[in-house]
PDB file of N, CA, C and O in Angstrom:
ATOM      1  N   MET R   1      99.125  15.120 193.009  1.00  0.00           N
ATOM      2  CA  MET R   1      99.035  16.498 192.937  1.00  0.00           C
ATOM      3  C   MET R   1      97.717  16.896 192.551  1.00  0.00           C
ATOM      4  O   MET R   1      98.091  16.984 191.868  1.00  0.00           O
ATOM      5  N   ALA R   2      97.222  18.027 193.663  1.00  0.00           N
ATOM      6  CA  ALA R   2      96.522  18.620 192.365  1.00  0.00           C
ATOM      7  C   ALA R   2      96.522  19.804 192.014  1.00  0.00           C
ATOM      8  O   ALA R   2      97.584  20.403 192.495  1.00  0.00           O
ATOM      9  N   SER R   3      95.975  20.376 190.635  1.00  0.00           N
ATOM     10  CA  SER R   3      96.768  21.946 190.277  1.00  0.00           C
ATOM     11  C   SER R   3      96.372  22.525 191.044  1.00  0.00           C
ATOM     12  O   SER R   3      94.960  22.729 191.549  1.00  0.00           O
ATOM     13  N   PRO R   4      96.786  23.850 191.394  1.00  0.00           N
ATOM     14  CA  PRO R   4      95.883  25.052 191.821  1.00  0.00           C
ATOM     15  C   PRO R   4      94.793  25.389 191.171  1.00  0.00           C
ATOM     16  O   PRO R   4      94.867  25.760 190.222  1.00  0.00           O
ATOM     17  N   PRO R   5      93.848  26.234 192.048  1.00  0.00           N
ATOM     18  CA  PRO R   5      92.559  26.696 190.972  1.00  0.00           C
ATOM     19  C   PRO R   5      93.422  27.949 189.876  1.00  0.00           C
ATOM     20  O   PRO R   5      92.916  27.785 188.833  1.00  0.00           O
ATOM     21  N   LYS R   6      94.104  29.110 190.519  1.00  0.00           N
ATOM     22  CA  LYS R   6      94.446  29.986 189.476  1.00  0.00           C
ATOM     23  C   LYS R   6      94.897  29.354 188.029  1.00  0.00           C
ATOM     24  O   LYS R   6      95.164  29.327 187.097  1.00  0.00           O
ATOM     25  N   GLN R   7      95.823  28.003 187.789  1.00  0.00           N
ATOM     26  CA  GLN R   7      95.844  27.409 187.222  1.00  0.00           C
ATOM     27  C   GLN R   7      94.641  27.104 185.725  1.00  0.00           C
ATOM     28  O   GLN R   7      94.502  26.833 184.689  1.00  0.00           O
ATOM     29  N   THR R   8      94.050  26.245 186.370  1.00  0.00           N
ATOM     30  CA  THR R   8      93.169  25.073 185.779  1.00  0.00           C
ATOM     31  C   THR R   8      92.409  26.946 185.095  1.00  0.00           C
ATOM     32  O   THR R   8      91.459  26.882 183.942  1.00  0.00           O
ATOM     33  N   GLU R   9      91.949  27.906 186.588  1.00  0.00           N
ATOM     34  CA  GLU R   9      91.623  29.403 185.410  1.00  0.00           C
ATOM     35  C   GLU R   9      92.346  29.885 184.542  1.00  0.00           C
ATOM     36  O   GLU R   9      91.418  30.042 183.508  1.00  0.00           O
ATOM     37  N   THR R  10      93.329  29.890 184.602  1.00  0.00           N
ATOM     38  CA  THR R  10      93.775  30.323 183.900  1.00  0.00           C
ATOM     39  C   THR R  10      94.222  29.209 181.832  1.00  0.00           C
ATOM     40  O   THR R  10      93.676  29.460 181.207  1.00  0.00           O
ATOM     41  N   GLU R  11      94.051  28.212 182.422  1.00  0.00           N
ATOM     42  CA  GLU R  11      93.745  27.495 181.409  1.00  0.00           C
ATOM     43  C   GLU R  11      92.675  27.652 180.680  1.00  0.00           C
ATOM     44  O   GLU R  11      92.102  27.437 179.316  1.00  0.00           O
ATOM     45  N   ALA R  12      91.293  27.761 181.550  1.00  0.00           N
ATOM     46  CA  ALA R  12      89.765  27.911 180.755  1.00  0.00           C
ATOM     47  C   ALA R  12      90.525  28.835 179.781  1.00  0.00           C
ATOM     48  O   ALA R  12      89.626  29.078 178.951  1.00  0.00           O
ATOM     49  N   GLN R  13      91.113  30.345 180.131  1.00  0.00           N
ATOM     50  CA  GLN R  13      90.431  31.280 179.857  1.00  0.00           C
ATOM     51  C   GLN R  13      91.641  31.657 178.839  1.00  0.00           C
ATOM     52  O   GLN R  13      91.758  31.549 177.090  1.00  0.00           O
ATOM     53  N   VAL R  14      92.547  30.162 177.954  1.00  0.00           N
ATOM     54  CA  VAL R  14      93.163  29.917 177.243  1.00  0.00           C
ATOM     55  C   VAL R  14      92.617  29.999 175.510  1.00  0.00           C
ATOM     56  O   VAL R  14      92.608  29.887 174.754  1.00  0.00           O
ATOM     57  N   ILE R  15      91.846  29.126 176.168  1.00  0.00           N
ATOM     58  CA  ILE R  15      91.086  27.960 176.026  1.00  0.00           C
ATOM     59  C   ILE R  15      90.015  29.161 175.263  1.00  0.00           C
ATOM     60  O   ILE R  15      89.569  28.591 174.127  1.00  0.00           O
ATOM     61  N   ALA R  16      89.367  29.610 175.472  1.00  0.00           N
ATOM     62  CA  ALA R  16      87.842  31.085 175.655  1.00  0.00           C
ATOM     63  C   ALA R  16      89.006  31.468 174.340  1.00  0.00           C
ATOM     64  O   ALA R  16      88.279  32.130 173.193  1.00  0.00           O
ATOM     65  N   ALA R  17      90.057  31.666 174.771  1.00  0.00           N
ATOM     66  CA  ALA R  17      90.894  32.877 173.800  1.00  0.00           C
ATOM     67  C   ALA R  17      90.847  32.440 172.457  1.00  0.00           C
ATOM     68  O   ALA R  17      90.936  32.601 171.451  1.00  0.00           O
ATOM     69  N   LEU R  18      91.983  30.634 172.615  1.00  0.00           N
ATOM     70  CA  LEU R  18      91.354  29.927 171.244  1.00  0.00           C
ATOM     71  C   LEU R  18      90.729  29.609 170.586  1.00  0.00           C
ATOM     72  O   LEU R  18      90.271  29.953 169.448  1.00  0.00           O
ATOM     73  N   ARG R  19      89.382  29.466 171.509  1.00  0.00           N
ATOM     74  CA  ARG R  19      87.618  29.061 170.429  1.00  0.00           C
ATOM     75  C   ARG R  19      87.261  31.270 170.388  1.00  0.00           C
ATOM     76  O   ARG R  19      86.861  30.683 169.248  1.00  0.00           O
ATOM     77  N   GLY R  20      88.058  31.501 170.383  1.00  0.00           N
ATOM     78  CA  GLY R  20      87.918  33.017 170.274  1.00  0.00           C
ATOM     79  C   GLY R  20      88.331  33.684 168.670  1.00  0.00           C
ATOM     80  O   GLY R  20      88.438  33.525 167.620  1.00  0.00           O
ATOM     81  N   ILE R  21      90.210  33.054 169.201  1.00  0.00           N
ATOM     82  CA  ILE R  21      89.911  33.431 167.700  1.00  0.00           C
ATOM     83  C   ILE R  21      89.747  32.453 166.629  1.00  0.00           C
ATOM     84  O   ILE R  21      89.795  32.428 165.276  1.00  0.00           O
ATOM     85  N   GLY R  22      89.049  30.782 166.958  1.00  0.00           N
ATOM     86  CA  GLY R  22      89.110  30.196 165.442  1.00  0.00           C
ATOM     87  C   GLY R  22      88.326  30.929 165.377  1.00  0.00           C
ATOM     88  O   GLY R  22      87.621  30.233 163.701  1.00  0.00           O
ATOM     89  N   GLN R  23      86.889  31.543 166.339  1.00  0.00           N
ATOM     90  CA  GLN R  23      85.907  31.857 165.385  1.00  0.00           C
ATOM     91  C   GLN R  23      86.420  32.689 164.322  1.00  0.00           C
ATOM     92  O   GLN R  23      85.776  33.346 163.256  1.00  0.00           O
ATOM     93  N   VAL R  24      87.397  33.557 164.557  1.00  0.00           N
ATOM     94  CA  VAL R  24      88.057  34.912 163.868  1.00  0.00           C
ATOM     95  C   VAL R  24      88.289  34.603 162.933  1.00  0.00           C
ATOM     96  O   VAL R  24      88.171  35.337 161.654  1.00  0.00           O
ATOM     97  N   LEU R  25      89.144  33.303 163.092  1.00  0.00           N
ATOM     98  CA  LEU R  25      89.912  32.472 161.713  1.00  0.00           C
ATOM     99  C   LEU R  25      88.671  31.929 160.565  1.00  0.00           C
ATOM    100  O   LEU R  25      88.169  32.628 159.633  1.00  0.00           O
ATOM    101  N   GLN R  26      87.311  32.101 161.717  1.00  0.00           N
ATOM    102  CA  GLN R  26      86.459  31.080 160.223  1.00  0.00           C
ATOM    103  C   GLN R  26      85.556  32.288 159.609  1.00  0.00           C
ATOM    104  O   GLN R  26      85.346  32.096 158.222  1.00  0.00           O
ATOM    105  N   GLN R  27      85.751  32.979 160.179  1.00  0.00           N
ATOM    106  CA  GLN R  27      84.847  34.657 160.129  1.00  0.00           C
ATOM    107  C   GLN R  27      85.505  34.826 158.843  1.00  0.00           C
ATOM    108  O   GLN R  27      84.876  35.282 157.747  1.00  0.00           O
ATOM    109  N   ILE R  28      87.433  34.792 159.297  1.00  0.00           N
ATOM    110  CA  ILE R  28      88.412  35.735 157.894  1.00  0.00           C
ATOM    111  C   ILE R  28      87.920  34.965 156.528  1.00  0.00           C
ATOM    112  O   ILE R  28      87.480  35.050 155.875  1.00  0.00           O
ATOM    113  N   ALA R  29      88.223  33.757 156.831  1.00  0.00           N
ATOM    114  CA  ALA R  29      88.228  32.658 155.454  1.00  0.00           C
ATOM    115  C   ALA R  29      86.957  32.522 154.596  1.00  0.00           C
ATOM    116  O   ALA R  29      86.700  32.614 153.211  1.00  0.00           O
ATOM    117  N   ALA R  30      85.244  33.421 155.622  1.00  0.00           N
ATOM    118  CA  ALA R  30      83.947  32.985 154.736  1.00  0.00           C
ATOM    119  C   ALA R  30      84.516  33.911 153.839  1.00  0.00           C
ATOM    120  O   ALA R  30      83.890  34.307 152.941  1.00  0.00           O
ATOM    121  N   GLU R  31      84.775  35.372 154.763  1.00  0.00           N
ATOM    122  CA  GLU R  31      85.111  36.854 153.989  1.00  0.00           C
ATOM    123  C   GLU R  31      85.977  36.756 152.563  1.00  0.00           C
ATOM    124  O   GLU R  31      85.928  37.087 151.757  1.00  0.00           O
ATOM    125  N   VAL R  32      86.846  35.725 153.203  1.00  0.00           N
ATOM    126  CA  VAL R  32      87.711  35.530 151.678  1.00  0.00           C
ATOM    127  C   VAL R  32      87.169  34.743 150.792  1.00  0.00           C
ATOM    128  O   VAL R  32      87.242  34.903 149.506  1.00  0.00           O
ATOM    129  N   ALA R  33      87.285  33.702 150.520  1.00  0.00           N
ATOM    130  CA  ALA R  33      86.064  33.059 149.655  1.00  0.00           C
ATOM    131  C   ALA R  33      84.649  34.027 149.068  1.00  0.00           C
ATOM    132  O   ALA R  33      85.040  33.351 148.008  1.00  0.00           O
ATOM    133  N   ALA R  34      84.310  34.405 150.870  1.00  0.00           N
ATOM    134  CA  ALA R  34      83.649  35.759 149.060  1.00  0.00           C
ATOM    135  C   ALA R  34      83.848  36.763 148.518  1.00  0.00           C
ATOM    136  O   ALA R  34      83.289  36.704 147.015  1.00  0.00           O
ATOM    137  N   LEU R  35      85.001  36.762 148.444  1.00  0.00           N
ATOM    138  CA  LEU R  35      86.173  38.515 147.522  1.00  0.00           C
ATOM    139  C   LEU R  35      85.771  36.688 146.227  1.00  0.00           C
ATOM    140  O   LEU R  35      86.757  37.660 145.970  1.00  0.00           O
ATOM    141  N   ARG R  36      87.030  36.134 146.260  1.00  0.00           N
ATOM    142  CA  ARG R  36      87.589  35.181 145.736  1.00  0.00           C
ATOM    143  C   ARG R  36      86.387  34.573 144.580  1.00  0.00           C
ATOM    144  O   ARG R  36      86.536  35.066 143.544  1.00  0.00           O
ATOM    145  N   VAL R  37      85.440  34.206 144.792  1.00  0.00           N
ATOM    146  CA  VAL R  37      84.144  34.539 144.024  1.00  0.00           C
ATOM    147  C   VAL R  37      83.732  35.509 143.233  1.00  0.00           C
ATOM    148  O   VAL R  37      83.600  35.565 142.033  1.00  0.00           O
ATOM    149  N   LEU R  38      83.154  36.596 143.741  1.00  0.00           N
ATOM    150  CA  LEU R  38      83.490  37.951 143.037  1.00  0.00           C
ATOM    151  C   LEU R  38      84.493  37.935 142.556  1.00  0.00           C
ATOM    152  O   LEU R  38      84.733  38.244 140.771  1.00  0.00           O
ATOM    153  N   LEU R  39      85.096  38.104 142.359  1.00  0.00           N
ATOM    154  CA  LEU R  39      86.633  38.241 141.638  1.00  0.00           C
ATOM    155  C   LEU R  39      87.277  37.614 140.463  1.00  0.00           C
ATOM    156  O   LEU R  39      87.774  37.802 139.654  1.00  0.00           O
ATOM    157  N   GLU R  40      86.974  35.929 141.129  1.00  0.00           N
ATOM    158  CA  GLU R  40      86.950  35.317 139.442  1.00  0.00           C
ATOM    159  C   GLU R  40      85.921  35.326 139.046  1.00  0.00           C
ATOM    160  O   GLU R  40      85.867  35.606 137.296  1.00  0.00           O
ATOM    161  N   GLY R  41      84.090  36.247 139.202  1.00  0.00           N
ATOM    162  CA  GLY R  41      83.696  36.466 138.287  1.00  0.00           C
ATOM    163  C   GLY R  41      84.241  37.980 137.506  1.00  0.00           C
ATOM    164  O   GLY R  41      83.590  37.048 136.613  1.00  0.00           O
ATOM    165  N   ARG R  42      84.782  38.672 138.004  1.00  0.00           N
ATOM    166  CA  ARG R  42      84.829  39.556 136.883  1.00  0.00           C
ATOM    167  C   ARG R  42      86.232  39.230 136.544  1.00  0.00           C
ATOM    168  O   ARG R  42      85.741  39.315 135.594  1.00  0.00           O
ATOM    169  N   LEU R  43      86.793  38.645 136.489  1.00  0.00           N
ATOM    170  CA  LEU R  43      87.987  38.282 135.625  1.00  0.00           C
ATOM    171  C   LEU R  43      87.558  37.572 134.844  1.00  0.00           C
ATOM    172  O   LEU R  43      87.931  37.681 133.858  1.00  0.00           O
ATOM    173  N   GLN R  44      86.458  36.467 134.579  1.00  0.00           N
ATOM    174  CA  GLN R  44      85.714  35.554 133.504  1.00  0.00           C
ATOM    175  C   GLN R  44      85.029  36.632 132.936  1.00  0.00           C
ATOM    176  O   GLN R  44      84.813  35.898 131.570  1.00  0.00           O
ATOM    177  N   SER R  45      84.108  37.457 133.483  1.00  0.00           N
ATOM    178  CA  SER R  45      83.275  37.508 132.862  1.00  0.00           C
ATOM    179  C   SER R  45      83.933  39.566 132.686  1.00  0.00           C
ATOM    180  O   SER R  45      82.642  40.489 133.541  1.00  0.00           O
ATOM    181  N   PRO R  46      85.275  39.773 131.972  1.00  0.00           N
ATOM    182  CA  PRO R  46      85.122  41.384 131.908  1.00  0.00           C
ATOM    183  C   PRO R  46      83.615  42.284 131.201  1.00  0.00           C
ATOM    184  O   PRO R  46      83.814  42.182 130.174  1.00  0.00           O
ATOM    185  N   PRO R  47      83.896  43.109 131.407  1.00  0.00           N
ATOM    186  CA  PRO R  47      82.864  44.985 130.988  1.00  0.00           C
ATOM    187  C   PRO R  47      83.355  45.147 129.820  1.00  0.00           C
ATOM    188  O   PRO R  47      84.800  45.353 129.072  1.00  0.00           O
ATOM    189  N   SER R  48      82.424  44.645 128.973  1.00  0.00           N
ATOM    190  CA  SER R  48      82.634  44.514 126.785  1.00  0.00           C
ATOM    191  C   SER R  48      82.480  46.617 127.013  1.00  0.00           C
ATOM    192  O   SER R  48      81.801  47.321 127.320  1.00  0.00           O
ATOM    193  N   LYS R  49      83.678  46.736 126.588  1.00  0.00           N
ATOM    194  CA  LYS R  49      84.133  48.262 126.194  1.00  0.00           C
ATOM    195  C   LYS R  49      84.064  48.648 125.160  1.00  0.00           C
ATOM    196  O   LYS R  49      84.809  47.543 123.910  1.00  0.00           O
ATOM    197  N   PRO R  50      82.988  49.117 124.531  1.00  0.00           N
ATOM    198  CA  PRO R  50      83.000  49.470 123.082  1.00  0.00           C
ATOM    199  C   PRO R  50      83.743  49.920 122.065  1.00  0.00           C
ATOM    200  O   PRO R  50      84.395  50.830 122.597  1.00  0.00           O
ATOM    201  N   ASN R  51      84.272  49.997 121.373  1.00  0.00           N
ATOM    202  CA  ASN R  51      85.649  50.451 120.186  1.00  0.00           C
ATOM    203  C   ASN R  51      85.166  51.637 119.095  1.00  0.00           C
ATOM    204  O   ASN R  51      84.969  50.826 118.333  1.00  0.00           O
TER     205      ASN R  51
END
């Protein structure tokens, strides 16, 4: 028995949604990595305050 067209369309929509979610997760991961680099740089070299 072949799958009805609606099921195939739904599967395609699910796959497209998952790909979109994957792209968003990649963007978030890149943003987090950039923030980590910035924060680590600030923690390693704190601004010197004159006493």
